[in-house]
Amino acid sequence: MKKLLLVWKDFETRTRYVVGNLTYDNKTYFFKYINPELSDAQKQGFTCYPGFEDLTKVYESKELFPNISSRLPNKNRDDYLEILNYYNLNSSNDEYEILTRTKGRLLTDTFEFVPPFDKNKIEFEIAGTRYSEEIEKYLKEIKPNTKLVLEPTTYKDEPAIKVYGILSKKVFLGYVPRYYAKEIYEQLEKKVNYSAMIKDVKFESLINDEHIAANVKLLFS
């Protein structure tokens, strides 16, 4: 069973909440809302994902739901192949693979689809790079294979992880996304060995509200 988490980001606080599950068994797609973060998101103004108005229903479809597939790059765009190339995709990738890589992000809302936490395969984009006061100064040093250090902390009484780049000096780059912070925090508290490095970095992201789009690859022992 393949699974993606539906994440909603509060436009005001920029806090991300996991509000739903999209699963696929290679025959049927299923969508349902999940707690406890759904309730937390509702307190911050979340109502529903467009097209999935019933918060108690399990939605089913033999095809990728139209209200989700519409978030994928339009094949009729002149730059469609360039967009696929940007995300390290090609024309042989199916809709689920394209959704996984692009996260289904749009400029018009703050939803995204992300893989659930998997200790054996973790990749994420550094969040909150806009909070770094030094990142602009060291942009030329932020490259693939840059070694990273993760430091546990808390934010509003929740686990949080700061991300530092080992450049010509140790530079604060941002944070692990909230939807992975708790699980990674638990691993770090156990003193589990890890390796973290930048997989790739884009300074002109197609859809991103950060200074940079730095994809991190994280490996635990």
Coordinates of C-alpha atoms in Angstrom, one line a residue:
M1 CA 0.0 0.0 0.0
K2 CA 1.5 3.3 -1.1
K3 CA 0.8 6.3 1.1
L4 CA 1.1 10.1 1.1
L5 CA 0.1 12.5 3.8
L6 CA -2.0 15.5 3.1
V7 CA -0.4 18.5 4.8
W8 CA -2.1 21.9 5.3
K9 CA 0.0 24.9 6.2
D10 CA -1.6 27.7 8.1
F11 CA -1.1 30.8 6.0
E12 CA -0.7 33.1 9.0
T13 CA 1.6 31.0 11.3
R14 CA 3.2 28.9 8.5
T15 CA 2.7 25.9 10.8
R16 CA 2.1 22.6 8.9
Y17 CA -0.6 20.1 10.0
V18 CA -1.0 16.5 8.7
V19 CA -4.8 16.4 8.1
G20 CA -5.3 13.4 5.8
N21 CA -4.0 10.2 4.1
L22 CA -4.0 9.3 0.4
T23 CA -3.3 5.6 -0.2
Y24 CA -3.0 3.6 -3.3
D25 CA -3.0 -0.2 -3.6
N26 CA -2.2 -0.2 -7.4
K27 CA -5.9 -0.6 -8.1
T28 CA -7.8 1.9 -6.0
Y29 CA -7.1 5.3 -4.4
F30 CA -8.4 6.0 -0.9
F31 CA -8.6 9.3 0.9
K32 CA -9.5 10.0 4.5
Y33 CA -8.9 12.6 7.1
I34 CA -6.9 11.7 10.2
N35 CA -6.5 13.0 13.7
P36 CA -5.1 14.3 16.0
E37 CA -3.8 17.1 13.8
L38 CA -7.0 17.5 11.9
S39 CA -8.6 18.9 15.1
D40 CA -5.7 21.2 15.7
A41 CA -5.8 22.5 12.1
Q42 CA -9.6 23.2 12.5
K43 CA -8.8 25.4 15.4
Q44 CA -6.6 27.4 13.1
G45 CA -9.2 27.8 10.4
F46 CA -8.9 24.6 8.3
T47 CA -12.2 23.5 6.9
C48 CA -11.6 20.8 4.3
Y49 CA -9.6 19.9 1.2
P50 CA -11.6 21.1 -1.8
G51 CA -13.7 18.2 -3.1
F52 CA -13.5 16.3 0.2
E53 CA -16.0 18.1 2.2
D54 CA -17.2 15.2 4.4
L55 CA -14.5 14.9 7.2
T56 CA -15.8 11.5 8.2
K57 CA -16.0 9.8 4.8
V58 CA -13.5 7.4 3.2
Y59 CA -13.3 8.4 -0.4
E60 CA -12.5 5.8 -3.1
S61 CA -11.6 6.1 -6.8
K62 CA -10.1 3.8 -9.4
E63 CA -8.3 6.8 -10.9
L64 CA -6.4 9.5 -9.1
F65 CA -9.0 11.9 -7.7
P66 CA -9.7 14.8 -10.1
N67 CA -9.3 17.3 -7.3
I68 CA -5.8 15.9 -6.8
S69 CA -4.7 15.1 -10.4
S70 CA -5.5 18.8 -11.3
R71 CA -2.5 19.7 -9.1
L72 CA -0.1 17.9 -11.4
P73 CA 1.8 19.7 -14.2
N74 CA -0.4 20.2 -17.2
K75 CA 0.8 18.0 -20.1
N76 CA -0.4 20.7 -22.6
R77 CA 2.1 23.2 -21.2
D78 CA 4.9 24.1 -23.6
D79 CA 7.4 23.7 -20.8
Y80 CA 5.9 20.4 -19.5
L81 CA 9.1 18.4 -20.1
E82 CA 11.2 21.1 -18.5
I83 CA 9.0 20.9 -15.4
L84 CA 9.4 17.1 -15.3
N85 CA 13.2 17.5 -15.7
Y86 CA 13.2 20.1 -12.8
Y87 CA 11.7 17.4 -10.5
N88 CA 14.0 14.6 -11.8
L89 CA 11.0 13.0 -13.5
N90 CA 10.4 11.8 -17.1
S91 CA 7.5 11.0 -19.3
S92 CA 7.4 7.3 -18.1
N93 CA 6.5 8.3 -14.5
D94 CA 2.9 7.8 -13.6
E95 CA 0.6 10.2 -11.8
Y96 CA 1.3 8.9 -8.4
E97 CA 5.1 9.2 -8.9
I98 CA 4.6 12.8 -10.2
L99 CA 2.5 13.7 -7.3
T100 CA 5.1 12.3 -4.9
R101 CA 7.9 14.2 -6.4
T102 CA 6.1 17.5 -7.0
K103 CA 4.1 17.2 -3.7
G104 CA 1.1 18.6 -5.7
R105 CA 2.0 22.1 -4.6
L106 CA 0.1 25.1 -6.1
L107 CA 0.6 28.8 -5.9
T108 CA -3.1 29.2 -5.0
D109 CA -3.1 27.3 -1.7
T110 CA -0.9 25.8 1.0
F111 CA -1.6 22.0 0.6
E112 CA 1.1 19.5 -0.2
F113 CA 1.3 15.7 -0.3
V114 CA 4.4 14.1 1.4
P115 CA 5.5 10.6 2.1
P116 CA 5.1 9.4 5.7
F117 CA 8.1 9.1 8.0
D118 CA 10.3 6.1 7.1
K119 CA 13.5 5.7 9.2
N120 CA 15.2 3.9 6.3
K121 CA 14.5 6.5 3.6
I122 CA 14.1 10.1 4.6
E123 CA 14.3 13.1 2.3
F124 CA 12.8 16.5 3.0
E125 CA 13.2 20.2 2.0
I126 CA 14.6 22.4 4.7
A127 CA 11.8 24.6 6.1
G128 CA 12.0 28.1 7.5
T129 CA 15.1 29.2 5.6
R130 CA 13.7 32.7 5.7
Y131 CA 14.5 32.7 9.4
S132 CA 18.2 32.4 8.8
E133 CA 20.1 35.7 9.1
E134 CA 23.3 34.3 7.5
I135 CA 22.0 32.1 4.6
E136 CA 22.2 34.9 2.0
K137 CA 25.9 35.5 2.8
Y138 CA 26.8 31.8 2.3
L139 CA 24.6 30.9 -0.7
K140 CA 27.6 30.1 -2.9
E141 CA 28.8 27.5 -0.4
I142 CA 25.4 25.7 -0.2
K143 CA 25.9 22.8 -2.6
P144 CA 25.0 19.1 -3.0
N145 CA 26.8 16.9 -0.5
T146 CA 27.1 19.7 2.0
K147 CA 27.2 18.1 5.4
L148 CA 24.5 19.0 7.8
V149 CA 24.1 18.8 11.6
L150 CA 20.7 18.4 13.2
E151 CA 20.1 19.9 16.6
P152 CA 16.9 19.0 18.7
T153 CA 15.0 22.0 20.2
T154 CA 11.4 22.9 20.9
Y155 CA 9.0 25.3 19.4
K156 CA 5.7 26.1 21.2
D157 CA 6.3 23.1 23.4
E158 CA 6.7 20.8 20.4
P159 CA 9.7 18.9 19.2
A160 CA 11.7 20.8 16.5
I161 CA 14.9 20.2 14.7
K162 CA 17.3 23.0 13.6
V163 CA 19.4 22.3 10.5
Y164 CA 23.0 23.6 10.3
G165 CA 25.3 23.5 7.3
I166 CA 29.0 22.8 7.8
L167 CA 30.3 25.5 5.4
S168 CA 33.4 27.7 6.0
K169 CA 31.6 28.0 9.4
K170 CA 28.6 26.4 11.0
V171 CA 25.6 28.2 9.5
F172 CA 21.9 27.9 10.6
L173 CA 19.9 27.0 7.5
G174 CA 16.4 26.3 8.8
Y175 CA 14.4 23.5 10.2
V176 CA 13.2 19.9 9.6
P177 CA 9.6 20.2 8.4
R178 CA 7.1 19.8 11.3
Y179 CA 5.6 16.7 9.9
Y180 CA 8.9 14.8 10.4
A181 CA 10.2 16.7 13.4
K182 CA 8.7 14.4 16.2
E183 CA 10.1 11.2 14.7
I184 CA 13.5 12.6 14.0
Y185 CA 13.6 14.2 17.4
E186 CA 13.0 10.8 19.0
Q187 CA 15.9 9.2 17.0
L188 CA 18.3 12.0 18.0
E189 CA 17.3 11.8 21.6
K190 CA 18.2 8.1 21.5
K191 CA 21.7 9.1 20.2
V192 CA 21.2 7.1 17.0
N193 CA 24.0 7.7 14.5
Y194 CA 23.0 9.6 11.4
S195 CA 24.3 11.2 8.3
A196 CA 22.6 14.2 6.8
M197 CA 23.6 16.1 3.6
I198 CA 22.1 18.2 1.0
K199 CA 21.0 16.1 -2.0
D200 CA 20.3 19.0 -4.3
V201 CA 19.6 22.7 -4.0
K202 CA 17.6 25.1 -6.2
F203 CA 17.8 28.8 -5.8
E204 CA 14.9 29.5 -8.2
S205 CA 12.2 27.2 -7.0
L206 CA 9.1 26.9 -9.1
I207 CA 6.8 26.9 -6.0
N208 CA 8.4 27.7 -2.8
D209 CA 8.1 30.4 -0.1
E210 CA 11.6 29.9 1.2
H211 CA 14.9 31.5 0.2
I212 CA 16.2 28.2 -1.2
A213 CA 14.8 24.7 -2.0
A214 CA 17.4 22.5 -0.4
N215 CA 16.5 18.8 -0.4
V216 CA 18.1 16.8 2.4
K217 CA 18.9 13.1 2.5
L218 CA 19.0 11.7 6.0
L219 CA 20.4 8.2 6.9
F220 CA 20.1 6.6 10.4
S221 CA 22.2 3.7 11.5

